[in-house]
Amino acid sequence: MRNLSVWHEAQVIGIQNITPTVREIHLQPAAMESAQPGSHINVKVMIDDRPDHRSYSVVRQLDNGGLVIAVKQLPDSRGGSRYMWTLEPGARVSVTPAACDFELSYGAPEYLLIAGGIGITPIFAMARALASRGEKVRMLYAARSREELAYAEELRALLDDSVQLFTDADGTHMDIAAEIENLHPKGELYICGPLGLMEAVRGQWRAQGREPAGLHYETFGSSGRHPSGPFTVKVPRLGLEVNVPKDRSILDVLTEAGVEVLSDCRRGECGLCAMDVTSINGEIDHRDVFFSEEQHSENKQLCTCVSRLVSGSIAVDPAWKGDPELRK
Amino acid sequence: MSTSNPTFPLNAWYVAAWDAEVGRTLLARTICNKEMVFYRRLNGTPVALADACWHRLLPLSVGRLEGDEVVCGYHGLKFNDAGRCTHMPSQETLNPSACVHSFPVVERHRFVWVWPGDPSKADPALIPDLGWFDDPAWAGDGRMTEVAADYRLVIDNLMDLTHETYVHASSIGNEALAEAPFEPSHGERTATITRWVLNEEAPAFWAAQLNKPGPVDRWQYIHFLAPATIVLDVGVAPAGTGAPEGDRSEGVSMWVVHIPTPSTEKSCYYFWCHLRNYRVGEQGLTRRIMEAAVGILREDEDVIEAQQRAIDKNPGRDFNNLNIDAGSLWARRRINDMIVKENPQQIPAVSVE
């Protein structure tokens, strides 16, 4: 169940760089709240003078009720992280109360936690909660390089040998198939990370015949198989052609051009923004989790909030078909 | 009394239902302002989920059970016993955010207990020990009554049994009780009132239970365990047979369990049960005691609901306290401790200090 976006003010009470590209921002919201592991807050951001909002997982809660989020500076960002990195202590931002779409269920016989890159933020909170209850937990955590492994020391202290760290630089890789095989049949897997890692885990989970409900994941809606680049979208029915820059979504650009598109989650989960694809000159980088793998390979539709073209152009058909003549 | 501040802690075990009330149908209850749906898995263990579909909030309790899963009665979304969505109509995948909260739940001492607050803190060892329910030396039965009042008014009522003289004059109350001295005490999570009435005539209910002539020594130990459990250790023995010194063998004893679980700030589910250690094989006696208790508690409920209505009509007015209120004030302090602990920046709704 989702709570309505009730915005209130929060003050930045601390900033701390924890890796060269990840920064903790400590916020003191005006209203007291408690944030369970896996919860997030929305923060109002300004992107090229346009107001927008972004979701950030709550890493932990301070003793005084404050909330800690961690923001990765991304070169490919849609602008949210750039804004967040401009915040200084004392700055005021609008936030929503912590809400949880990635809830941790207690009482499973075993837990496997997997984090990739900045996906560590909700997973770290879960690791702490599970460790403090003495639950059986194993964690896998990958990042580009050792210095980008945020919270590695804390995790070692918390989980000891039950956490395994991987880096691209060291050429170490998770053996996802073996890890899932070794997980208790009623065990649960929680993953947050880039799309490629999530798809690999989801694929293995399915291939091993596991219950779909035992796999919990959260998407950021911003990573794909390819880096983001500019491309062109045509809407033949409306005689429209627009360029989508690398830091904007098809949904936003079409909406700005006057094409009505429904949307809700804006992270590739709900499927409301899906549009029919009528021709492709290039390759679609599907970044949603709404369509199945098979539907992705058919390329008949795409989620315009997150999915992109690697380059080239695409033609789409919107829901606008004109008003029907009911009495001819 | 303000309702803007919490009147109950969320991080606590509350009785949500008698074991017999939860089965293979969907039972809706609101516990601490949280709407929940209860049912049993095929293996018999209880489940408590948030009673609102993730999709469009229809109460899941108006849907149906399918195996261990609940099917929403609107669009057929299915949720498993951990609250995870396992089916969505008209799509090949599941939205990863789709879930309803699953509340920690434990069946113990013939009750189904639920933890409305932070699930990571739900330690079953914190459930009050009501071991008489599991002990063949004790027999009895009880009921649940919905009371349209703040659960703390029920606790006030129980923490001062002086009221028996006036509210229950025909059954368990008499003048001697109201005039007998009492001793309040407290611990970290508990408040206790102890009262002995020595060498007096037994009130009607107790005279019938004891069924022996002559004056009695009567005891009342009222044990409160925060936030909402009260157990009364009560009984009578023929006067002078040694009960005050610890020998109750000539008398009759009861453990009376009272648990008013907050539903909202102004309503509660009042669970109660009378357990006795005499004539334990007599189901007829169990029935008669329970029926007598229904009548006695109806008298309490009428007073408490009228009191709640009066409180609502007198906003801004607080109680005046007497010496007899020590038990209820200690109990409210223990409740407030729990509220403050989980809301460090909030002031609990302390109506009396």
XYZ file of C-alpha atoms in Angstrom:
681
model
C 0.000 0.000 0.000
C 1.327 3.370 -0.927
C 1.087 6.469 1.170
C 0.164 9.754 -0.400
C 3.104 12.049 -0.975
C 2.933 14.305 2.037
C 5.903 16.590 1.721
C 7.565 18.082 4.712
C 10.795 19.892 5.322
C 14.043 18.267 6.341
C 17.378 19.851 7.136
C 20.726 18.512 5.985
C 22.586 17.959 9.249
C 25.632 16.159 7.947
C 27.498 15.109 4.837
C 30.108 12.416 4.618
C 31.820 10.911 1.594
C 32.095 7.191 2.131
C 33.652 6.317 -1.231
C 35.003 8.581 -3.990
C 31.547 8.558 -5.620
C 29.134 7.785 -2.756
C 28.082 10.437 -0.288
C 26.029 10.027 2.851
C 23.530 12.802 3.474
C 22.121 13.019 6.995
C 18.651 14.534 7.138
C 16.643 15.735 10.093
C 12.981 15.654 9.054
C 10.546 17.995 10.777
C 8.292 15.077 11.683
C 9.466 12.145 13.731
C 9.208 8.843 11.947
C 10.639 5.396 12.012
C 12.093 3.750 8.933
C 12.190 0.000 8.636
C 14.859 -1.725 6.525
C 14.134 -1.419 2.805
C 12.226 1.825 3.155
C 12.889 4.919 1.098
C 12.111 8.595 1.100
C 11.380 10.852 -1.844
C 13.361 14.059 -2.088
C 12.408 17.071 -4.198
C 15.241 17.910 -6.560
C 15.862 20.593 -9.175
C 17.068 19.391 -12.546
C 17.975 22.083 -15.055
C 15.590 24.410 -13.186
C 12.765 21.858 -13.438
C 11.379 20.481 -10.155
C 11.362 16.694 -9.947
C 11.761 14.068 -7.277
C 13.969 11.074 -6.615
C 13.733 8.101 -4.257
C 16.574 7.154 -1.931
C 16.764 4.151 0.361
C 17.193 4.849 4.046
C 20.572 3.416 5.020
C 20.028 3.828 8.728
C 18.284 5.928 11.312
C 20.142 8.191 13.717
C 19.446 8.061 17.440
C 17.690 11.423 17.262
C 15.318 10.147 14.582
C 17.287 11.569 11.648
C 17.581 9.595 8.429
C 20.735 8.733 6.503
C 20.653 8.280 2.743
C 23.597 7.603 0.442
C 23.773 9.077 -3.047
C 26.084 7.906 -5.814
C 27.360 10.478 -8.243
C 26.598 9.041 -11.645
C 27.992 10.421 -14.897
C 24.918 9.015 -16.689
C 22.527 10.415 -14.123
C 19.174 11.885 -15.041
C 20.258 14.813 -12.867
C 19.107 13.733 -9.407
C 22.497 12.825 -8.015
C 24.062 15.983 -9.421
C 21.568 18.053 -7.457
C 21.928 15.979 -4.293
C 25.706 16.463 -4.384
C 25.253 20.241 -4.324
C 23.547 20.097 -0.909
C 25.526 21.535 1.996
C 24.943 21.159 5.732
C 22.093 23.449 6.782
C 20.325 23.157 3.443
C 16.604 22.483 3.531
C 14.894 19.992 1.253
C 11.369 18.665 0.890
C 10.974 14.994 1.675
C 8.183 12.444 2.091
C 7.914 10.203 5.139
C 9.771 6.910 4.876
C 7.712 4.311 3.011
C 8.564 0.715 2.283
C 8.098 -1.120 -1.011
C 10.920 -3.549 -0.270
C 9.850 -5.069 2.982
C 11.970 -7.514 4.890
C 10.007 -10.516 6.188
C 11.328 -12.026 9.369
C 11.295 -15.653 10.346
C 12.684 -17.277 7.185
C 15.115 -20.154 7.895
C 17.870 -18.476 5.865
C 18.529 -15.230 4.015
C 20.693 -14.478 0.994
C 21.378 -10.781 0.445
C 22.890 -9.574 -2.814
C 23.985 -5.992 -3.467
C 25.573 -4.451 -6.525
C 27.066 -0.955 -6.425
C 24.813 1.651 -4.832
C 22.201 -1.111 -4.412
C 23.986 -1.606 -1.099
C 21.827 1.069 0.559
C 18.686 -0.991 1.361
C 20.649 -4.242 1.621
C 22.996 -2.814 4.276
C 19.959 -1.866 6.388
C 18.595 -5.389 5.989
C 21.940 -6.976 6.888
C 22.012 -4.970 10.109
C 18.447 -5.882 11.031
C 18.961 -9.591 10.330
C 22.326 -9.750 12.090
C 20.940 -8.042 15.184
C 18.243 -10.713 15.401
C 20.781 -13.486 14.957
C 19.140 -14.722 11.753
C 21.056 -16.988 9.392
C 22.223 -14.667 6.646
C 24.732 -14.744 3.820
C 25.603 -11.679 1.791
C 27.252 -11.089 -1.581
C 28.307 -7.585 -2.500
C 29.941 -6.402 -5.697
C 31.301 -3.039 -6.825
C 33.620 -1.729 -9.527
C 36.654 -1.460 -7.282
C 37.625 -1.992 -3.669
C 37.410 1.700 -2.848
C 33.826 1.741 -4.162
C 32.720 -0.959 -1.700
C 30.770 1.304 0.652
C 30.224 -0.021 4.192
C 32.602 -2.954 3.582
C 34.213 -2.648 7.014
C 30.875 -2.393 8.809
C 29.618 -5.436 6.935
C 32.704 -7.447 7.874
C 32.173 -6.516 11.517
C 28.492 -7.415 11.274
C 28.581 -10.612 9.255
C 32.179 -11.786 9.531
C 32.737 -14.614 7.032
C 29.101 -14.537 5.942
C 29.748 -11.566 3.673
C 31.709 -12.006 0.469
C 32.982 -9.018 -1.487
C 33.575 -8.898 -5.229
C 35.068 -6.265 -7.496
C 35.356 -5.907 -11.246
C 38.903 -4.700 -10.734
C 39.885 -7.950 -9.019
C 38.014 -9.954 -11.619
C 36.021 -11.795 -8.942
C 32.459 -12.857 -9.731
C 29.524 -14.215 -7.771
C 28.548 -17.799 -8.449
C 24.847 -17.003 -8.403
C 23.679 -20.484 -9.436
C 25.633 -22.167 -6.637
C 24.536 -19.615 -4.045
C 20.855 -20.142 -4.858
C 21.350 -23.922 -4.869
C 22.856 -23.718 -1.391
C 20.046 -21.556 -0.027
C 17.514 -23.326 2.222
C 14.409 -24.314 0.193
C 12.323 -21.865 2.241
C 15.106 -19.284 2.308
C 14.585 -15.797 0.924
C 16.731 -13.743 -1.407
C 16.838 -9.940 -1.339
C 18.688 -8.164 -4.107
C 19.263 -4.582 -5.126
C 21.706 -3.739 -7.865
C 22.164 -2.983 -11.539
C 19.801 -4.521 -14.046
C 22.266 -7.091 -15.379
C 22.898 -8.531 -11.922
C 19.199 -8.546 -11.093
C 18.309 -10.300 -14.326
C 20.984 -12.923 -13.731
C 19.604 -13.574 -10.245
C 15.983 -13.618 -11.389
C 16.888 -15.975 -14.230
C 18.645 -18.413 -11.885
C 15.831 -18.203 -9.349
C 13.344 -19.150 -12.043
C 15.594 -21.796 -13.593
C 15.935 -23.558 -10.255
C 12.152 -23.667 -9.857
C 12.046 -21.461 -6.765
C 8.844 -19.830 -5.519
C 8.659 -16.380 -7.182
C 7.506 -14.799 -3.913
C 10.754 -15.804 -2.158
C 12.768 -13.440 -4.339
C 12.561 -9.807 -3.307
C 14.161 -7.087 -5.370
C 14.063 -3.384 -5.841
C 14.763 -1.553 -9.057
C 16.304 1.875 -9.441
C 14.820 2.296 -12.890
C 17.973 3.906 -14.182
C 20.435 1.242 -15.199
C 20.460 -0.830 -18.365
C 22.659 -3.176 -20.296
C 24.141 -0.267 -22.196
C 25.180 3.248 -21.200
C 22.568 5.913 -21.819
C 22.879 7.828 -25.058
C 20.723 10.142 -27.183
C 18.266 8.744 -29.745
C 15.173 9.709 -31.723
C 11.528 8.821 -31.147
C 8.934 9.173 -33.900
C 5.195 9.204 -33.410
C 3.867 8.731 -36.977
C 0.214 8.975 -35.949
C 0.868 12.507 -34.682
C 3.508 13.397 -37.246
C 5.971 14.006 -34.434
C 9.698 13.414 -34.099
C 11.633 14.187 -30.917
C 15.197 13.754 -29.722
C 15.662 12.081 -26.347
C 18.865 13.305 -24.695
C 20.903 10.853 -22.634
C 19.657 12.193 -19.286
C 15.919 12.213 -20.061
C 13.292 9.543 -20.513
C 11.067 8.885 -23.525
C 8.109 9.473 -21.214
C 9.285 12.941 -20.184
C 10.232 14.059 -23.675
C 6.954 12.850 -25.221
C 4.925 14.420 -22.423
C 6.725 17.718 -22.938
C 5.993 17.483 -26.664
C 2.284 17.244 -25.859
C 1.766 13.481 -26.196
C -0.411 12.189 -23.369
C 1.161 9.149 -21.709
C -0.095 7.453 -18.552
C 2.525 6.654 -15.931
C 2.708 5.805 -12.274
C 5.770 4.161 -10.729
C 8.371 5.666 -13.125
C 10.751 2.836 -12.442
C 9.615 0.193 -14.871
C 7.406 -1.819 -12.531
C 3.756 -1.000 -13.173
C 3.579 -1.056 -16.980
C 1.212 1.902 -17.302
C 3.583 3.879 -19.541
C 4.071 1.000 -21.986
C 3.726 1.976 -25.654
C 3.420 -0.027 -28.831
C 6.598 -0.097 -30.917
C 5.884 0.035 -34.648
C 9.433 0.111 -36.031
C 12.981 0.047 -34.726
C 16.160 1.327 -36.260
C 18.651 0.311 -33.570
C 18.489 -1.747 -30.399
C 16.085 -1.351 -27.467
C 17.682 -1.435 -24.009
C 14.727 -2.731 -21.971
C 15.193 -1.544 -18.383
C 11.807 -2.448 -16.923
C 10.738 -5.447 -14.856
C 7.120 -5.278 -16.027
C 7.564 -7.236 -19.253
C 8.833 -10.791 -19.223
C 12.089 -11.776 -20.883
C 10.118 -13.195 -23.785
C 8.140 -9.986 -24.186
C 11.410 -8.041 -24.169
C 12.818 -10.171 -26.964
C 9.662 -9.607 -29.042
C 10.169 -5.820 -28.892
C 6.450 -5.167 -29.459
C 6.199 -2.721 -26.576
C 8.461 -0.793 -24.247
C 8.151 0.964 -20.907
C 8.768 4.585 -21.764
C 9.674 5.623 -18.218
C 12.951 3.681 -18.138
C 13.652 1.818 -21.381
C 15.793 3.433 -24.070
C 17.343 2.965 -27.444
C 21.083 2.346 -27.509
C 21.154 4.685 -30.518
C 19.227 5.294 -33.707
C 15.478 5.770 -33.822
C 12.215 4.130 -32.884
C 8.599 4.661 -33.907
C 5.883 4.318 -31.286
C 2.116 4.484 -31.314
C 0.447 6.315 -28.424
C -2.956 5.565 -26.912
C -4.460 8.575 -28.671
C -6.741 7.316 -31.423
C -9.180 10.234 -31.626
C -12.782 10.187 -30.412
C -14.794 7.388 -31.964
C -17.991 8.085 -33.880
C -20.535 6.069 -31.918
C -23.530 6.814 -34.210
C -22.623 6.658 -37.841
C -7.582 13.944 26.986
C -5.866 14.438 23.695
C -6.070 11.851 20.974
C -3.239 13.351 18.948
C -0.631 11.650 21.087
C -0.327 7.890 21.269
C -2.347 6.123 23.940
C -0.789 2.705 23.335
C 2.644 1.398 22.371
C 2.929 -0.445 19.065
C 5.952 -2.497 20.009
C 4.090 -4.989 22.157
C 2.224 -8.284 21.885
C -1.543 -7.844 21.962
C -4.210 -10.500 22.066
C -6.001 -10.284 18.731
C -8.351 -13.235 19.123
C -9.197 -16.364 21.037
C -7.582 -19.347 19.327
C -11.045 -20.609 18.343
C -11.887 -17.360 16.561
C -9.140 -17.781 13.963
C -9.717 -20.478 11.386
C -9.996 -21.166 7.684
C -12.072 -18.054 7.106
C -10.883 -14.462 7.024
C -11.283 -12.571 10.294
C -10.955 -8.760 10.240
C -9.769 -6.985 13.385
C -8.358 -3.506 13.965
C -5.532 -3.674 16.500
C -3.921 -0.381 17.572
C -5.482 1.407 14.611
C -4.009 -1.108 12.191
C -6.479 -3.047 10.124
C -5.535 -6.694 9.997
C -6.896 -9.899 8.540
C -6.338 -13.176 10.385
C -6.549 -16.762 9.169
C -4.883 -20.132 9.587
C -2.554 -21.838 7.165
C -3.383 -25.375 6.090
C -0.900 -26.545 8.727
C -2.917 -24.716 11.402
C -0.566 -21.856 12.246
C -2.047 -18.339 12.308
C -1.294 -15.491 9.885
C -1.915 -11.739 10.250
C -1.732 -9.519 7.177
C -2.562 -5.862 6.632
C -6.203 -5.814 5.618
C -5.941 -3.690 2.489
C -5.026 -4.914 -0.960
C -1.826 -3.323 -2.275
C -3.580 -2.489 -5.513
C -6.745 -0.585 -4.667
C -7.065 -1.046 -0.912
C -10.127 -3.281 -0.830
C -10.004 -5.109 2.521
C -8.505 -8.535 1.879
C -10.916 -9.841 4.509
C -13.756 -9.560 1.988
C -11.814 -11.786 -0.405
C -11.226 -15.496 0.048
C -8.658 -18.036 1.150
C -7.007 -20.296 -1.390
C -4.617 -22.688 0.323
C -2.295 -20.503 2.370
C -2.935 -17.475 0.170
C -5.514 -14.698 0.222
C -7.213 -13.772 -3.026
C -8.412 -10.180 -3.234
C -12.146 -10.020 -3.814
C -11.808 -7.262 -6.401
C -9.215 -8.064 -9.094
C -7.893 -11.389 -7.915
C -4.438 -10.346 -6.787
C -3.065 -13.100 -4.554
C -0.891 -12.635 -1.485
C 0.968 -15.382 0.307
C 1.231 -15.800 4.072
C 4.237 -13.457 4.164
C 2.239 -10.759 2.371
C 4.055 -11.148 -0.969
C 1.976 -10.843 -4.109
C 2.052 -14.100 -6.066
C -0.413 -13.339 -8.834
C -1.388 -10.262 -10.841
C -4.040 -10.272 -13.518
C -3.224 -9.684 -17.201
C 0.552 -9.581 -16.980
C 3.371 -12.079 -17.221
C 5.416 -10.686 -14.342
C 4.840 -9.581 -10.759
C 5.378 -6.007 -9.674
C 8.272 -6.336 -7.212
C 6.808 -3.693 -4.891
C 3.518 -5.516 -4.456
C 3.118 -6.672 -0.899
C 1.023 -6.160 2.195
C 2.539 -6.016 5.640
C 2.720 -9.291 7.472
C 2.435 -8.831 11.231
C 4.366 -11.087 13.604
C 1.859 -13.453 15.159
C 2.138 -16.174 17.809
C -0.442 -18.576 19.205
C 0.033 -19.103 22.920
C -2.115 -19.698 26.027
C -5.282 -20.148 23.914
C -4.871 -16.692 22.384
C -3.560 -15.421 19.052
C -1.082 -12.610 19.816
C -0.044 -9.994 17.292
C 2.740 -7.394 17.243
C 1.563 -4.203 15.491
C 4.925 -2.375 15.670
C 8.474 -2.856 14.423
C 8.636 -6.539 13.442
C 12.360 -6.748 14.135
C 11.622 -6.242 17.828
C 8.917 -8.926 18.062
C 10.391 -11.349 20.571
C 7.896 -14.096 21.576
C 9.593 -14.249 24.985
C 7.845 -10.934 25.746
C 4.390 -12.557 25.663
C 2.932 -12.574 29.201
C 3.112 -15.947 30.892
C -0.488 -17.135 31.298
C 0.529 -20.711 31.978
C -2.701 -21.573 33.852
C -4.321 -21.890 30.440
C -2.027 -24.806 29.703
C -2.208 -26.393 33.174
C -4.757 -29.203 33.776
C -5.058 -28.094 37.419
C -6.969 -25.044 36.177
C -10.276 -24.955 34.288
C -12.385 -22.168 32.858
C -13.556 -20.283 29.838
C -14.085 -16.731 28.732
C -15.204 -14.435 25.978
C -14.339 -11.291 24.095
C -16.504 -8.197 24.296
C -16.086 -5.112 22.150
C -16.103 -2.046 24.373
C -16.531 1.471 22.979
C -13.905 3.037 25.228
C -10.190 3.695 25.641
C -8.616 0.393 26.794
C -6.996 2.287 29.663
C -10.419 2.904 31.179
C -10.807 -0.865 31.419
C -7.402 -1.041 33.091
C -8.386 1.731 35.520
C -11.485 -0.254 36.359
C -9.545 -3.420 37.131
C -6.716 -1.754 39.014
C -9.153 -0.512 41.611
C -11.592 -3.187 42.697
C -13.168 -0.819 45.224
C -15.721 -0.321 42.489
C -17.002 -3.864 43.048
C -18.854 -2.568 46.089
C -20.837 -0.129 43.971
C -20.972 -1.623 40.494
C -21.332 -5.256 41.473
C -23.168 -5.023 44.790
C -25.334 -8.051 44.051
C -22.519 -10.479 43.228
C -18.941 -9.832 44.305
C -19.082 -6.483 46.081
C -19.792 -5.542 49.673
C -19.054 -2.700 52.094
C -16.210 -4.564 53.742
C -14.254 -4.617 50.496
C -14.440 -0.874 49.914
C -13.162 -0.171 53.399
C -10.333 -2.723 53.477
C -6.780 -1.351 53.194
C -4.797 -2.062 50.018
C -1.164 -1.898 49.104
C 0.078 -0.640 45.727
C 3.475 -1.642 44.364
C 5.217 -1.640 41.013
C 8.158 -2.977 38.979
C 9.694 -2.162 35.598
C 6.778 -3.519 33.568
C 4.244 -4.247 36.283
C 1.923 -2.661 38.813
C 0.302 -4.619 41.626
C -2.445 -4.011 44.141
C -2.810 -6.330 47.102
C -5.851 -6.365 49.335
C -7.057 -8.662 52.105
C -10.490 -8.559 53.741
C -10.301 -10.602 56.907
C -13.072 -12.300 58.822
C -16.013 -10.822 56.965
C -19.101 -12.273 55.368
C -18.523 -13.440 51.762
C -20.434 -11.701 48.958
C -23.014 -13.817 47.131
C -20.852 -15.102 44.285
C -17.998 -16.193 46.527
C -20.267 -17.690 49.173
C -21.694 -19.954 46.473
C -18.245 -20.956 45.208
C -16.916 -21.791 48.662
C -20.152 -23.406 49.857
C -19.036 -23.424 53.490
C -20.730 -21.537 56.368
C -19.185 -18.688 58.323
C -17.044 -15.626 57.696
C -14.162 -15.696 55.193
C -10.741 -14.272 54.571
C -10.775 -12.820 51.067
C -7.790 -11.894 48.907
C -7.309 -9.846 45.768
C -3.932 -9.599 44.054
C -4.250 -7.434 40.948
C -1.283 -7.874 38.641
C -0.891 -5.504 35.702
C 1.660 -6.215 32.990
C 2.151 -3.382 30.500
C 0.624 -2.604 28.160
C -2.711 -4.427 28.521
C -2.658 -7.618 30.575
C -4.242 -7.883 33.991
C -4.431 -11.092 35.965
C -6.360 -11.222 39.204
C -5.403 -13.737 41.821
C -8.616 -13.823 43.869
C -10.388 -16.122 46.265
C -11.856 -16.786 49.669
C -11.144 -19.248 52.468
C -12.957 -19.842 55.768
C -11.704 -17.202 58.193
C -8.761 -18.276 60.287
C -7.736 -21.273 58.152
C -4.369 -19.713 57.273
C -4.941 -18.157 53.872
C -3.159 -14.847 54.708
C -0.183 -16.911 55.866
C -0.113 -18.809 52.582
C -2.314 -21.867 53.174
C -5.238 -21.585 50.792
C -6.080 -25.295 50.916
C -9.441 -24.756 52.661
C -10.502 -22.082 50.191
C -11.246 -21.588 46.507
C -8.972 -19.663 44.115
C -9.379 -18.074 40.737
C -7.038 -16.548 38.241
C -9.087 -14.051 36.279
C -7.418 -12.917 33.057
C -8.458 -9.551 31.620
C -6.875 -8.259 28.428
C -8.375 -5.118 26.854
C -6.586 -4.877 23.503
C -6.728 -1.374 22.023
C -8.528 -1.289 18.702
C -8.620 2.494 18.313
C -8.067 5.271 20.859
C -11.714 4.908 21.834
C -12.481 1.229 21.424
C -11.050 -2.061 22.535
C -11.480 -5.813 22.360
C -11.914 -6.933 25.921
C -10.792 -10.550 26.395
C -11.497 -12.162 29.720
C -11.490 -15.584 31.307
C -12.086 -17.059 34.768
C -9.890 -20.003 35.681
C -10.476 -21.998 38.864
C -8.604 -24.760 40.674
C -11.610 -26.520 42.192
C -14.197 -28.852 40.610
C -12.170 -28.555 37.418
C -14.038 -31.416 35.738
C -17.422 -29.710 35.917
C -18.260 -28.134 32.579
C -21.609 -26.968 34.083
C -19.726 -24.904 36.638
C -17.480 -23.478 33.938
C -20.603 -22.417 32.097
C -22.312 -20.946 35.160
C -19.233 -18.920 36.161
C -18.888 -17.633 32.643
C -22.531 -16.611 32.514
C -22.219 -14.884 35.884
C -19.120 -13.101 34.572
C -20.966 -11.929 31.470
C -23.448 -10.197 33.781
C -20.784 -8.724 36.048
C -18.683 -7.454 33.131
C -21.752 -5.988 31.448
C -22.063 -3.765 34.530
C -18.422 -2.673 34.062
C -18.841 -2.087 30.336
C -21.891 0.115 30.887
C -19.926 2.280 33.315
C -16.798 2.427 31.154
C -18.642 3.295 27.942
C -20.626 5.976 29.753
C -17.350 7.289 31.136
C -15.854 7.467 27.624
C -18.891 9.386 26.364
C -18.527 11.811 29.273
C -14.821 12.283 28.518
C -15.696 13.095 24.913
C -18.275 15.629 26.048
C -15.793 17.341 28.357
C -12.800 18.125 26.177
C -9.948 19.710 28.048
C -10.986 18.203 31.358
C -8.800 15.769 33.172
C -9.458 13.307 35.965
C -9.146 14.152 39.620
C -7.450 11.354 41.485
C -8.020 9.716 44.815
C -5.815 7.534 46.919
C -7.639 4.491 45.512
C -6.285 5.307 42.020
C -2.687 4.396 42.834
C -2.942 1.106 40.949
C -4.279 2.666 37.785
C -1.729 5.490 37.956
C 1.144 3.021 38.245
C -0.306 1.048 35.336
C -0.580 4.177 33.193
C 3.001 5.085 34.019
C 4.196 1.697 32.807
C 2.188 2.165 29.586
C 3.641 5.648 29.146
C 7.159 4.273 29.599
C 6.618 2.016 26.611
C 5.141 4.822 24.508
C 8.020 7.164 25.310
C 10.556 4.449 24.535
C 9.298 4.044 20.989
C 8.518 7.751 20.376
C 11.415 9.562 22.009
C 10.315 12.938 20.625
C 6.640 12.663 21.480
C 4.816 13.302 24.675
C 2.429 10.474 25.472
C -1.185 11.238 26.215
C -0.632 11.449 29.935
C -3.953 12.373 31.348
C -2.902 11.950 34.926
C 0.494 11.944 36.582
